[in-house]
């Protein structure tokens, strides 16, 4: 077993195979080590994230070295029977690869129980292992742009079911009408690590009415982050406050701008394939709540690209933080002249019927609008955040959306701060990183290129990741395929092109490309403010990037 450093608050335990990984997962979780936030199993690794205020890398490595990693895996979880229509587009091709007939493939796939090993890729997606030993199927050479919900596939020695429509490179052998993800369930995922899955061939495709019966309506089937904003008769985004009380104060959006969402501190559900999500710039998010006297994790509006405005329904105390912008308050009596020009990041009172506008940023990219009492929207898995990757949480805000405001906080309004200096297009910003966990997958020249070269932020960047462009690709020392392993915000993943991607808050919980380095927490906040065309120079803050043997 090896212990690899992952930024400033995580370790990666590398093990020889899946069986060893599951045994180590049992041992580590049973030990209940102080400061551990999450233990995420993958094909041959465990990702341990920890709270630096409680423990540190040295203490954690010492504690792990004392834990026997050959623990007996606990009894299997529940058994789940899944009917499958074996009609996949790749059925014949996969049978030919395996050197058997299609009928034999179906018999082998359905005739052997599968074990839910670990989650990843998407909410509800589980990697199923321990099937028939004959299964060892390569991924598609080019992934499909769209794989339908319910598709049953094979990749390597794993089988899996797509819980929703998405792109994907697995070989498709069938479909199921079973609903893999329903936020009304507890837990929402049908399959959890340790469960046993038995596939049952279905002779005929289910008709639409039968499919509907097997797919109960859930939050995930309602309009999500990339669809229209749900509304009640009065256009309110959330009809009532979380505890059923009707709000007396609202915020009605006039212009939602380029991209505005509700965000808080995010989720802790990576073991079900759900990213943490949450506010991109955590410093600006916490500051906005502090300025209006809210608890620091209260939901706010994250505004990307500015040009946002709203009308207050009832008197509100608000604050705008983050990228430097012009903030003005108007009224119907003075539509062409501001009553107030807000010149700092500070709390202000906006009266009933007045309008607040936020301009486009002069530098940076994102702003945070906090309202005293918070944005009152329903939570999904313990968070009000909009997750664009997993498509969970409130919809992206649209013009006309009406948001309820929570009960006024009794907290003290804090003094304001000047607008900060932010990254902008054409200007170099330095970002501190720690090498690892997979820096040894790159040549010495590749590592030198990472720090020597200036990287440009691509327009294709979003909340999932910043795509970077450099004149010279990062050179790898191996062409091996990396088994999927857990990732963290700020991870710099390097795909086959050699052009890196910085994972941001909505990143996938597992990834199959090597991570060369991880941004420091403050650098993740800075990266969240990088507009397209901004330039990055990485600075090596690694304390110890050598690989250590634990046992």
Short mmCIF file of C-alpha atoms in Angstrom, two decimals:
data_model
loop_
_atom_site.label_atom_id
_atom_site.label_comp_id
_atom_site.label_asym_id
_atom_site.label_seq_id
_atom_site.Cartn_x
_atom_site.Cartn_y
_atom_site.Cartn_z
CA UNK A 1 0.00 0.00 0.00
CA UNK A 2 1.20 3.52 -0.80
CA UNK A 3 0.05 6.82 0.67
CA UNK A 4 -0.01 9.71 -1.79
CA UNK A 5 -0.50 13.38 -0.97
CA UNK A 6 -3.60 15.05 -2.47
CA UNK A 7 -3.37 18.79 -1.86
CA UNK A 8 -3.49 20.10 1.71
CA UNK A 9 -6.40 18.10 3.11
CA UNK A 10 -6.53 14.64 1.52
CA UNK A 11 -4.54 11.43 1.13
CA UNK A 12 -4.84 8.69 -1.49
CA UNK A 13 -4.27 5.11 -0.39
CA UNK A 14 -3.16 3.02 -3.34
CA UNK A 15 -3.82 -0.71 -3.13
CA UNK A 16 -3.13 -3.67 -5.44
CA UNK A 17 -6.70 -4.57 -6.41
CA UNK A 18 -10.41 -4.03 -5.74
CA UNK A 19 -10.63 -6.74 -3.07
CA UNK A 20 -7.78 -5.14 -1.09
CA UNK A 21 -9.43 -1.74 -1.50
CA UNK A 22 -12.75 -2.94 -0.08
CA UNK A 23 -10.97 -4.59 2.85
CA UNK A 24 -9.02 -1.39 3.54
CA UNK A 25 -12.25 0.62 3.28
CA UNK A 26 -13.81 -1.57 5.98
CA UNK A 27 -10.73 -1.24 8.18
CA UNK A 28 -10.40 2.54 7.84
CA UNK A 29 -14.07 3.35 8.32
CA UNK A 30 -14.26 1.02 11.33
CA UNK A 31 -11.28 2.81 12.92
CA UNK A 32 -13.23 6.10 13.01
CA UNK A 33 -10.09 8.23 12.88
CA UNK A 34 -10.55 11.78 14.23
CA UNK A 35 -10.71 14.53 11.62
CA UNK A 36 -11.72 12.28 8.70
CA UNK A 37 -14.42 13.95 6.61
CA UNK A 38 -14.94 11.21 4.05
CA UNK A 39 -13.50 7.89 2.84
CA UNK A 40 -14.21 7.30 -0.85
CA UNK A 41 -13.38 3.89 -2.36
CA UNK A 42 -12.56 3.41 -6.04
CA UNK A 43 -11.06 0.64 -8.18
CA UNK A 44 -7.67 0.46 -6.42
CA UNK A 45 -7.63 3.46 -4.09
CA UNK A 46 -9.21 5.08 -1.06
CA UNK A 47 -9.45 8.87 -1.00
CA UNK A 48 -9.38 10.19 2.56
CA UNK A 49 -10.33 13.82 3.01
CA UNK A 50 -9.67 15.34 6.42
CA UNK A 51 -10.16 18.52 8.42
CA UNK A 52 -6.74 20.21 8.81
CA UNK A 53 -7.89 21.93 12.02
CA UNK A 54 -8.29 18.49 13.66
CA UNK A 55 -5.54 16.35 12.12
CA UNK A 56 -2.71 16.63 9.61
CA UNK A 57 -0.96 14.49 7.05
CA UNK A 58 1.80 13.31 9.41
CA UNK A 59 -0.63 12.27 12.16
CA UNK A 60 -2.95 10.59 9.69
CA UNK A 61 -0.17 8.58 8.04
CA UNK A 62 0.99 7.38 11.45
CA UNK A 63 -2.54 6.36 12.43
CA UNK A 64 -3.09 4.52 9.15
CA UNK A 65 0.15 2.58 9.55
CA UNK A 66 -1.26 1.08 12.77
CA UNK A 67 -4.47 -0.18 11.17
CA UNK A 68 -4.47 -3.78 9.80
CA UNK A 69 -5.65 -3.38 6.22
CA UNK A 70 -6.70 -7.01 5.72
CA UNK A 71 -10.01 -6.61 7.52
CA UNK A 72 -12.76 -8.99 6.56
CA UNK A 73 -15.29 -7.31 4.29
CA UNK A 74 -18.63 -7.20 6.14
CA UNK A 75 -21.62 -9.20 4.90
CA UNK A 76 -23.19 -8.03 1.68
CA UNK A 77 -25.94 -5.44 1.74
CA UNK A 78 -29.33 -5.93 0.20
CA UNK A 79 -29.94 -7.92 -2.97
CA UNK A 80 -31.40 -5.90 -5.85
CA UNK A 81 -33.04 -7.65 -8.82
CA UNK A 82 -32.93 -5.61 -12.03
CA UNK A 83 -34.87 -6.68 -15.16
CA UNK A 84 -32.95 -6.03 -18.38
CA UNK A 85 -33.97 -6.03 -22.02
CA UNK A 86 -30.76 -7.19 -23.72
CA UNK A 87 -31.06 -4.98 -26.80
CA UNK A 88 -27.94 -2.83 -26.51
CA UNK A 89 -26.29 -1.37 -29.61
CA UNK A 90 -22.98 -3.04 -28.73
CA UNK A 91 -24.31 -6.49 -27.79
CA UNK A 92 -23.13 -8.26 -30.94
CA UNK A 93 -19.75 -6.49 -30.95
CA UNK A 94 -19.08 -7.29 -27.29
CA UNK A 95 -20.00 -10.95 -27.85
CA UNK A 96 -17.50 -11.08 -30.73
CA UNK A 97 -14.79 -9.50 -28.56
CA UNK A 98 -15.42 -12.16 -25.90
CA UNK A 99 -15.54 -14.94 -28.48
CA UNK A 100 -19.00 -16.14 -27.50
CA UNK A 101 -22.53 -15.83 -28.86
CA UNK A 102 -24.94 -13.06 -27.86
CA UNK A 103 -27.14 -15.59 -26.07
CA UNK A 104 -24.16 -16.85 -24.10
CA UNK A 105 -23.18 -13.29 -23.16
CA UNK A 106 -26.69 -12.67 -21.83
CA UNK A 107 -26.65 -15.91 -19.84
CA UNK A 108 -23.28 -15.08 -18.31
CA UNK A 109 -24.22 -11.47 -17.49
CA UNK A 110 -27.49 -12.50 -15.84
CA UNK A 111 -26.31 -15.83 -14.47
CA UNK A 112 -23.71 -14.48 -12.06
CA UNK A 113 -24.32 -12.08 -9.12
CA UNK A 114 -22.55 -8.70 -9.24
CA UNK A 115 -21.27 -6.72 -6.25
CA UNK A 116 -21.78 -2.95 -6.02
CA UNK A 117 -18.18 -1.92 -5.38
CA UNK A 118 -18.07 1.90 -5.46
CA UNK A 119 -19.93 4.92 -6.79
CA UNK A 120 -18.86 7.59 -9.21
CA UNK A 121 -19.44 9.34 -12.54
CA UNK A 122 -23.02 10.42 -11.78
CA UNK A 123 -25.56 10.30 -8.91
CA UNK A 124 -26.73 6.72 -8.52
CA UNK A 125 -24.08 5.22 -10.80
CA UNK A 126 -22.38 2.23 -9.17
CA UNK A 127 -19.46 0.18 -10.50
CA UNK A 128 -20.53 -3.47 -10.34
CA UNK A 129 -17.72 -6.01 -9.88
CA UNK A 130 -17.19 -9.75 -9.24
CA UNK A 131 -19.22 -10.85 -12.25
CA UNK A 132 -18.34 -13.72 -14.55
CA UNK A 133 -14.50 -13.85 -14.88
CA UNK A 134 -14.86 -13.86 -18.68
CA UNK A 135 -15.91 -10.20 -18.67
CA UNK A 136 -12.98 -7.92 -19.56
CA UNK A 137 -14.33 -5.50 -22.16
CA UNK A 138 -12.52 -2.39 -23.47
CA UNK A 139 -14.33 0.96 -23.51
CA UNK A 140 -15.47 2.47 -26.80
CA UNK A 141 -12.60 4.13 -28.69
CA UNK A 142 -14.71 7.29 -28.87
CA UNK A 143 -17.42 7.95 -26.23
CA UNK A 144 -21.02 8.47 -27.30
CA UNK A 145 -22.36 12.00 -27.03
CA UNK A 146 -25.56 10.68 -25.46
CA UNK A 147 -26.27 7.42 -23.64
CA UNK A 148 -29.92 6.97 -22.60
CA UNK A 149 -31.05 6.65 -19.01
CA UNK A 150 -31.28 3.01 -17.97
CA UNK A 151 -28.61 1.78 -20.39
CA UNK A 152 -26.75 -1.27 -19.06
CA UNK A 153 -23.09 -1.37 -20.04
CA UNK A 154 -19.71 -3.03 -19.65
CA UNK A 155 -16.24 -1.52 -19.29
CA UNK A 156 -13.15 -3.43 -18.25
CA UNK A 157 -14.28 -5.97 -15.65
CA UNK A 158 -17.17 -3.77 -14.48
CA UNK A 159 -20.84 -3.57 -15.36
CA UNK A 160 -23.00 -0.53 -14.68
CA UNK A 161 -26.31 1.23 -15.31
CA UNK A 162 -26.59 4.83 -16.47
CA UNK A 163 -28.96 6.56 -14.01
CA UNK A 164 -29.63 9.45 -16.43
CA UNK A 165 -28.90 10.42 -20.01
CA UNK A 166 -25.28 11.49 -20.43
CA UNK A 167 -22.21 11.01 -22.56
CA UNK A 168 -20.28 7.80 -21.97
CA UNK A 169 -17.83 5.28 -23.39
CA UNK A 170 -19.15 2.01 -21.95
CA UNK A 171 -20.21 -0.86 -24.24
CA UNK A 172 -24.01 -1.00 -24.17
CA UNK A 173 -25.65 -4.43 -23.96
CA UNK A 174 -29.16 -3.66 -22.72
CA UNK A 175 -31.64 -1.33 -21.01
CA UNK A 176 -33.65 -1.34 -17.80
CA UNK A 177 -36.65 0.67 -16.62
CA UNK A 178 -35.49 0.46 -12.99
CA UNK A 179 -35.11 3.89 -11.44
CA UNK A 180 -31.55 4.15 -10.07
CA UNK A 181 -31.90 7.56 -8.40
CA UNK A 182 -34.83 9.12 -6.54
CA UNK A 183 -34.23 11.97 -4.09
CA UNK A 184 -37.41 11.04 -2.20
CA UNK A 185 -35.77 7.78 -1.14
CA UNK A 186 -33.46 7.53 1.84
CA UNK A 187 -30.85 7.03 0.55
CA UNK A 188 -31.67 8.32 -2.95
CA UNK A 189 -29.39 5.80 -4.68
CA UNK A 190 -30.95 2.39 -5.35
CA UNK A 191 -27.51 0.75 -5.21
CA UNK A 192 -24.95 1.24 -2.45
CA UNK A 193 -21.48 -0.30 -2.07
CA UNK A 194 -21.84 -3.83 -0.69
CA UNK A 195 -25.18 -4.55 -2.35
CA UNK A 196 -25.63 -7.62 -4.56
CA UNK A 197 -27.16 -7.13 -8.01
CA UNK A 198 -28.85 -9.84 -10.02
CA UNK A 199 -29.84 -9.09 -13.61
CA UNK A 200 -32.93 -10.84 -14.95
CA UNK A 201 -33.49 -11.02 -18.74
CA UNK A 202 -36.80 -9.53 -19.86
CA UNK A 203 -38.19 -10.91 -23.11
CA UNK A 204 -40.15 -7.86 -24.15
CA UNK A 205 -39.50 -4.15 -23.88
CA UNK A 206 -41.75 -2.53 -21.30
CA UNK A 207 -44.42 -0.27 -22.73
CA UNK A 208 -44.42 3.39 -21.73
CA UNK A 209 -47.12 2.98 -19.06
CA UNK A 210 -45.13 0.21 -17.37
CA UNK A 211 -41.96 2.28 -17.52
CA UNK A 212 -43.79 5.19 -15.91
CA UNK A 213 -44.96 2.94 -13.10
CA UNK A 214 -41.39 1.86 -12.40
CA UNK A 215 -40.08 5.44 -12.51
CA UNK A 216 -41.80 7.38 -9.73
CA UNK A 217 -41.80 11.14 -9.99
CA UNK A 218 -38.87 12.63 -8.08
CA UNK A 219 -37.05 15.89 -7.70
CA UNK A 220 -34.52 14.73 -10.29
CA UNK A 221 -37.33 14.47 -12.87
CA UNK A 222 -38.49 18.00 -12.18
CA UNK A 223 -36.81 20.90 -13.96
CA UNK A 224 -33.16 20.82 -12.95
CA UNK A 225 -30.18 23.14 -13.23
CA UNK A 226 -30.19 23.13 -17.04
CA UNK A 227 -33.97 23.46 -17.46
CA UNK A 228 -36.70 25.97 -16.75
CA UNK A 229 -37.22 27.32 -13.25
CA UNK A 230 -40.07 25.52 -11.44
CA UNK A 231 -42.76 27.85 -10.17
CA UNK A 232 -45.99 27.95 -8.22
CA UNK A 233 -49.04 29.99 -9.16
CA UNK A 234 -47.39 33.21 -7.99
CA UNK A 235 -44.05 32.40 -9.63
CA UNK A 236 -42.28 31.68 -6.36
CA UNK A 237 -39.22 29.43 -6.66
CA UNK A 238 -39.85 27.77 -3.31
CA UNK A 239 -43.55 27.87 -2.27
CA UNK A 240 -42.87 27.79 1.47
CA UNK A 241 -40.00 28.11 3.87
CA UNK A 242 -38.21 24.87 4.86
CA UNK A 243 -40.37 24.42 7.97
CA UNK A 244 -43.66 25.25 6.26
CA UNK A 245 -43.90 28.90 7.30
CA UNK A 246 -44.89 31.29 4.52
CA UNK A 247 -42.31 33.98 3.88
CA UNK A 248 -43.33 37.65 4.11
CA UNK A 249 -40.30 38.82 2.16
CA UNK A 250 -39.28 37.95 -1.38
CA UNK A 251 -36.76 38.80 -4.03
CA UNK A 252 -38.13 38.97 -7.59
CA UNK A 253 -35.49 38.60 -10.29
CA UNK A 254 -35.70 41.10 -13.15
CA UNK A 255 -32.55 40.08 -15.03
CA UNK A 256 -30.87 36.83 -14.07
CA UNK A 257 -27.72 37.66 -15.99
CA UNK A 258 -25.53 35.17 -17.81
CA UNK A 259 -25.67 32.42 -15.18
CA UNK A 260 -27.00 32.75 -11.62
CA UNK A 261 -27.65 29.95 -9.15
CA UNK A 262 -28.43 29.36 -5.48
CA UNK A 263 -25.38 28.09 -3.58
CA UNK A 264 -24.38 27.24 -0.02
CA UNK A 265 -21.50 25.21 1.49
CA UNK A 266 -22.37 22.12 -0.59
CA UNK A 267 -22.92 18.41 0.08
CA UNK A 268 -21.03 15.47 1.50
CA UNK A 269 -22.34 12.62 -0.65
CA UNK A 270 -19.43 11.54 -2.86
CA UNK A 271 -20.11 7.92 -1.85
CA UNK A 272 -23.29 8.15 -3.94
CA UNK A 273 -21.56 9.75 -6.93
CA UNK A 274 -22.60 13.31 -6.00
CA UNK A 275 -20.06 16.13 -6.14
CA UNK A 276 -19.70 18.57 -3.24
CA UNK A 277 -20.83 21.55 -5.32
CA UNK A 278 -21.45 24.75 -3.33
CA UNK A 279 -20.12 28.29 -3.74
CA UNK A 280 -17.15 28.52 -6.09
CA UNK A 281 -15.36 31.34 -4.21
CA UNK A 282 -15.69 30.28 -0.57
CA UNK A 283 -14.08 33.44 0.83
CA UNK A 284 -16.53 35.75 -0.98
CA UNK A 285 -19.44 33.44 -0.04
CA UNK A 286 -18.62 33.49 3.67
CA UNK A 287 -17.97 37.25 3.59
CA UNK A 288 -21.37 37.97 2.04
CA UNK A 289 -23.13 36.09 4.84
CA UNK A 290 -20.96 37.69 7.50
CA UNK A 291 -21.77 41.18 6.23
CA UNK A 292 -25.53 40.68 6.68
CA UNK A 293 -25.27 38.71 9.93
CA UNK A 294 -26.18 35.27 8.56
CA UNK A 295 -24.63 31.97 9.65
CA UNK A 296 -21.71 31.37 7.28
CA UNK A 297 -23.33 28.48 5.37
CA UNK A 298 -26.63 30.28 4.60
CA UNK A 299 -27.76 29.95 0.94
CA UNK A 300 -26.92 32.92 -1.30
CA UNK A 301 -27.15 33.76 -5.00
CA UNK A 302 -23.98 33.15 -7.00
CA UNK A 303 -23.90 35.55 -9.97
CA UNK A 304 -21.56 34.67 -12.86
CA UNK A 305 -20.77 37.48 -15.28
CA UNK A 306 -22.91 40.14 -13.56
CA UNK A 307 -25.82 42.03 -15.18
CA UNK A 308 -28.16 40.88 -12.41
CA UNK A 309 -31.08 42.85 -10.96
CA UNK A 310 -34.03 42.25 -8.66
CA UNK A 311 -36.96 44.02 -6.96
CA UNK A 312 -37.38 43.76 -3.19
CA UNK A 313 -40.77 42.66 -1.87
CA UNK A 314 -40.51 43.82 1.71
CA UNK A 315 -37.50 45.60 3.23
CA UNK A 316 -34.32 43.54 2.83
CA UNK A 317 -30.75 43.75 4.16
CA UNK A 318 -28.37 42.62 1.42
CA UNK A 319 -24.67 42.51 0.57
CA UNK A 320 -22.79 41.87 -2.69
CA UNK A 321 -19.23 40.49 -2.56
CA UNK A 322 -16.64 39.02 -4.91
CA UNK A 323 -15.62 40.54 -8.24
CA UNK A 324 -15.50 44.37 -8.43
CA UNK A 325 -18.88 45.59 -9.77
CA UNK A 326 -21.14 48.65 -9.67
CA UNK A 327 -24.06 48.09 -7.28
CA UNK A 328 -26.93 50.59 -7.52
CA UNK A 329 -30.32 50.90 -5.81
CA UNK A 330 -33.21 52.54 -7.72
CA UNK A 331 -36.91 53.14 -7.15
CA UNK A 332 -39.89 53.64 -9.45
CA UNK A 333 -39.78 57.32 -8.56
CA UNK A 334 -36.16 57.66 -9.74
CA UNK A 335 -35.74 55.03 -12.48
CA UNK A 336 -32.84 56.87 -14.15
CA UNK A 337 -30.93 57.89 -11.03
CA UNK A 338 -29.55 55.76 -8.24
CA UNK A 339 -30.78 56.36 -4.72
CA UNK A 340 -27.64 54.64 -3.47
CA UNK A 341 -24.34 53.73 -5.15
CA UNK A 342 -22.80 50.90 -3.12
CA UNK A 343 -19.06 51.49 -3.34
CA UNK A 344 -17.81 48.63 -1.16
CA UNK A 345 -18.57 45.08 -0.15
CA UNK A 346 -20.99 46.06 2.60
CA UNK A 347 -24.51 45.53 3.94
CA UNK A 348 -27.20 47.90 2.70
CA UNK A 349 -30.96 48.21 3.20
CA UNK A 350 -33.16 47.96 0.12
CA UNK A 351 -36.74 49.08 0.73
CA UNK A 352 -39.91 47.41 -0.47
CA UNK A 353 -40.35 48.08 -4.21
CA UNK A 354 -36.78 49.25 -4.80
CA UNK A 355 -34.54 47.68 -7.42
CA UNK A 356 -30.92 46.60 -6.95
CA UNK A 357 -28.69 46.14 -9.99
CA UNK A 358 -25.28 44.48 -10.25
CA UNK A 359 -23.14 45.42 -13.27
CA UNK A 360 -20.77 43.15 -15.16
CA UNK A 361 -17.43 42.78 -13.30
CA UNK A 362 -14.49 44.99 -14.23
CA UNK A 363 -12.28 42.01 -13.29
CA UNK A 364 -12.97 38.58 -11.85
CA UNK A 365 -16.09 36.61 -12.72
CA UNK A 366 -18.40 35.83 -9.78
CA UNK A 367 -20.38 37.75 -7.17
CA UNK A 368 -22.34 36.62 -4.13
CA UNK A 369 -25.63 38.22 -3.13
CA UNK A 370 -26.53 37.48 0.49
CA UNK A 371 -29.87 38.49 2.01
CA UNK A 372 -30.35 38.64 5.75
CA UNK A 373 -32.36 35.51 6.54
CA UNK A 374 -31.03 33.65 3.50
CA UNK A 375 -32.59 32.36 0.29
CA UNK A 376 -35.34 29.92 1.38
CA UNK A 377 -35.28 27.01 -1.07
CA UNK A 378 -35.77 23.31 -0.51
CA UNK A 379 -32.66 21.27 0.24
CA UNK A 380 -31.58 18.17 -1.65
CA UNK A 381 -29.34 15.82 0.33
CA UNK A 382 -28.66 18.43 2.99
CA UNK A 383 -27.83 21.34 0.67
CA UNK A 384 -29.59 24.09 -1.29
CA UNK A 385 -26.79 24.25 -3.88
CA UNK A 386 -27.41 23.97 -7.59
CA UNK A 387 -25.10 21.22 -8.90
CA UNK A 388 -24.65 21.56 -12.66
CA UNK A 389 -22.79 18.26 -12.99
CA UNK A 390 -25.19 16.07 -11.04
CA UNK A 391 -28.24 18.21 -11.94
CA UNK A 392 -29.41 18.45 -8.35
CA UNK A 393 -30.84 21.34 -6.40
CA UNK A 394 -32.71 24.48 -7.50
CA UNK A 395 -32.90 25.37 -11.17
CA UNK A 396 -30.66 28.00 -12.69
CA UNK A 397 -32.36 31.34 -12.05
CA UNK A 398 -34.45 32.85 -14.86
CA UNK A 399 -35.91 36.30 -15.38
CA UNK A 400 -39.04 36.62 -13.26
CA UNK A 401 -38.11 34.01 -10.64
CA UNK A 402 -39.47 34.87 -7.19
CA UNK A 403 -37.42 33.68 -4.23
CA UNK A 404 -38.62 33.52 -0.65
CA UNK A 405 -36.39 35.01 2.06
CA UNK A 406 -35.91 33.21 5.37
CA UNK A 407 -36.48 34.45 8.90
CA UNK A 408 -34.37 37.48 9.75
CA UNK A 409 -31.11 36.65 11.46
CA UNK A 410 -30.26 38.11 14.86
CA UNK A 411 -26.58 38.25 13.90
CA UNK A 412 -24.61 41.47 13.88
CA UNK A 413 -24.07 43.20 10.56
CA UNK A 414 -20.31 43.41 9.92
CA UNK A 415 -18.36 46.38 8.55
CA UNK A 416 -17.68 46.43 4.82
CA UNK A 417 -14.47 45.89 2.86
CA UNK A 418 -13.11 47.45 -0.35
CA UNK A 419 -13.51 45.56 -3.60
CA UNK A 420 -10.56 43.16 -3.99
CA UNK A 421 -8.11 42.90 -6.86
CA UNK A 422 -9.23 40.10 -9.16
CA UNK A 423 -7.86 38.14 -12.16
CA UNK A 424 -8.72 39.45 -15.61
CA UNK A 425 -8.17 38.49 -19.25
CA UNK A 426 -4.57 38.93 -20.37
CA UNK A 427 -3.16 39.27 -16.84
CA UNK A 428 -1.02 36.55 -15.21
CA UNK A 429 -2.25 35.26 -11.85
CA UNK A 430 -0.13 32.90 -9.78
CA UNK A 431 -1.84 29.84 -8.26
CA UNK A 432 -0.14 27.81 -5.52
CA UNK A 433 -0.24 24.03 -5.96
CA UNK A 434 1.09 20.90 -4.30
CA UNK A 435 2.37 18.15 -6.58
CA UNK A 436 0.67 14.76 -6.60
CA UNK A 437 -0.86 12.35 -6.32
CA UNK A 438 0.15 11.29 -9.86
CA UNK A 439 3.09 13.59 -10.66
CA UNK A 440 5.22 10.45 -11.19
CA UNK A 441 3.15 9.75 -14.31
CA UNK A 442 4.88 12.70 -15.97
CA UNK A 443 8.41 13.20 -17.22
CA UNK A 444 10.78 15.68 -15.62
CA UNK A 445 10.23 17.90 -18.67
CA UNK A 446 6.46 17.62 -18.19
CA UNK A 447 6.74 18.81 -14.58
CA UNK A 448 8.98 21.67 -15.63
CA UNK A 449 6.45 22.65 -18.29
CA UNK A 450 3.66 22.78 -15.71
CA UNK A 451 5.46 25.52 -13.76
CA UNK A 452 7.40 27.26 -16.53
CA UNK A 453 4.59 27.73 -19.01
CA UNK A 454 1.83 30.34 -18.78
CA UNK A 455 -1.61 28.76 -19.21
CA UNK A 456 -4.69 30.45 -20.66
CA UNK A 457 -8.24 29.85 -19.39
CA UNK A 458 -10.45 28.54 -22.18
CA UNK A 459 -13.98 29.89 -22.88
CA UNK A 460 -15.20 26.28 -22.43
CA UNK A 461 -14.66 26.55 -18.66
CA UNK A 462 -17.53 26.30 -16.15
CA UNK A 463 -18.40 25.20 -12.61
CA UNK A 464 -17.19 21.68 -13.40
CA UNK A 465 -13.70 22.71 -14.43
CA UNK A 466 -11.35 25.30 -15.93
CA UNK A 467 -9.97 24.06 -19.23
CA UNK A 468 -6.47 25.40 -19.80
CA UNK A 469 -4.58 26.02 -23.04
CA UNK A 470 -0.81 25.98 -23.35
CA UNK A 471 1.58 26.08 -26.31
CA UNK A 472 3.24 22.88 -25.04
CA UNK A 473 1.36 19.84 -23.77
CA UNK A 474 2.36 18.14 -20.52
CA UNK A 475 4.55 15.15 -21.33
CA UNK A 476 3.68 11.85 -19.66
CA UNK A 477 6.14 9.14 -18.69
CA UNK A 478 3.61 6.33 -19.18
CA UNK A 479 0.72 5.57 -21.52
CA UNK A 480 -0.99 3.28 -19.00
CA UNK A 481 -4.68 3.72 -18.23
CA UNK A 482 -5.40 4.93 -14.70
CA UNK A 483 -8.20 3.08 -12.88
CA UNK A 484 -10.85 5.56 -11.76
CA UNK A 485 -10.01 7.17 -8.42
CA UNK A 486 -11.42 9.89 -6.19
CA UNK A 487 -10.74 13.55 -6.90
CA UNK A 488 -11.02 16.84 -5.00
CA UNK A 489 -11.77 20.48 -5.93
CA UNK A 490 -8.61 22.08 -7.30
CA UNK A 491 -7.24 18.83 -8.75
CA UNK A 492 -5.33 19.44 -12.00
CA UNK A 493 -6.27 16.48 -14.16
CA UNK A 494 -4.37 15.88 -17.39
CA UNK A 495 -6.24 14.07 -20.20
CA UNK A 496 -4.55 12.45 -23.20
CA UNK A 497 -4.23 15.81 -24.96
CA UNK A 498 -1.77 17.01 -22.31
CA UNK A 499 -3.82 20.19 -21.80
CA UNK A 500 -4.80 20.32 -18.08
CA UNK A 501 -8.22 20.81 -16.53
CA UNK A 502 -8.65 22.28 -13.03
CA UNK A 503 -11.56 20.56 -11.29
CA UNK A 504 -13.91 23.06 -9.64
CA UNK A 505 -16.86 22.63 -7.26
CA UNK A 506 -19.14 20.59 -9.56
CA UNK A 507 -16.39 18.16 -10.61
CA UNK A 508 -17.02 14.39 -10.98
CA UNK A 509 -16.22 12.52 -7.77
CA UNK A 510 -13.96 10.05 -9.60
CA UNK A 511 -11.71 10.46 -12.62
CA UNK A 512 -9.64 8.26 -14.88
CA UNK A 513 -6.90 10.70 -15.90
CA UNK A 514 -3.81 11.36 -13.74
CA UNK A 515 -3.84 14.36 -11.38
CA UNK A 516 -0.46 16.07 -11.58
CA UNK A 517 -1.09 18.58 -8.76
CA UNK A 518 -3.78 20.11 -6.54
CA UNK A 519 -4.46 23.80 -5.89
CA UNK A 520 -4.17 25.16 -2.35
CA UNK A 521 -7.58 26.17 -0.87
CA UNK A 522 -6.98 29.91 -1.37
CA UNK A 523 -5.96 29.22 -4.96
CA UNK A 524 -9.26 27.39 -5.59
CA UNK A 525 -11.10 30.59 -4.59
CA UNK A 526 -8.89 32.61 -6.93
CA UNK A 527 -9.43 30.14 -9.78
CA UNK A 528 -13.20 30.55 -9.30
CA UNK A 529 -12.76 34.20 -10.32
CA UNK A 530 -10.78 33.48 -13.53
CA UNK A 531 -12.63 34.69 -16.66
CA UNK A 532 -11.94 33.33 -20.13
CA UNK A 533 -8.61 34.64 -21.38
CA UNK A 534 -7.07 34.99 -17.91
CA UNK A 535 -3.50 33.69 -17.63
CA UNK A 536 -2.19 31.30 -14.98
CA UNK A 537 1.29 30.54 -13.71
CA UNK A 538 1.48 27.66 -11.24
CA UNK A 539 3.76 27.95 -8.21
CA UNK A 540 5.03 24.79 -6.49
CA UNK A 541 4.18 24.81 -2.79
CA UNK A 542 4.80 21.09 -2.27
CA UNK A 543 6.32 20.33 1.12
CA UNK A 544 7.01 16.68 0.42
CA UNK A 545 6.08 15.15 -2.90
CA UNK A 546 7.85 11.83 -2.36
CA UNK A 547 5.78 8.68 -2.26
CA UNK A 548 5.76 6.96 1.12
CA UNK A 549 5.20 3.30 1.83
CA UNK A 550 2.76 2.71 4.67
CA UNK A 551 3.28 -0.97 5.14
#
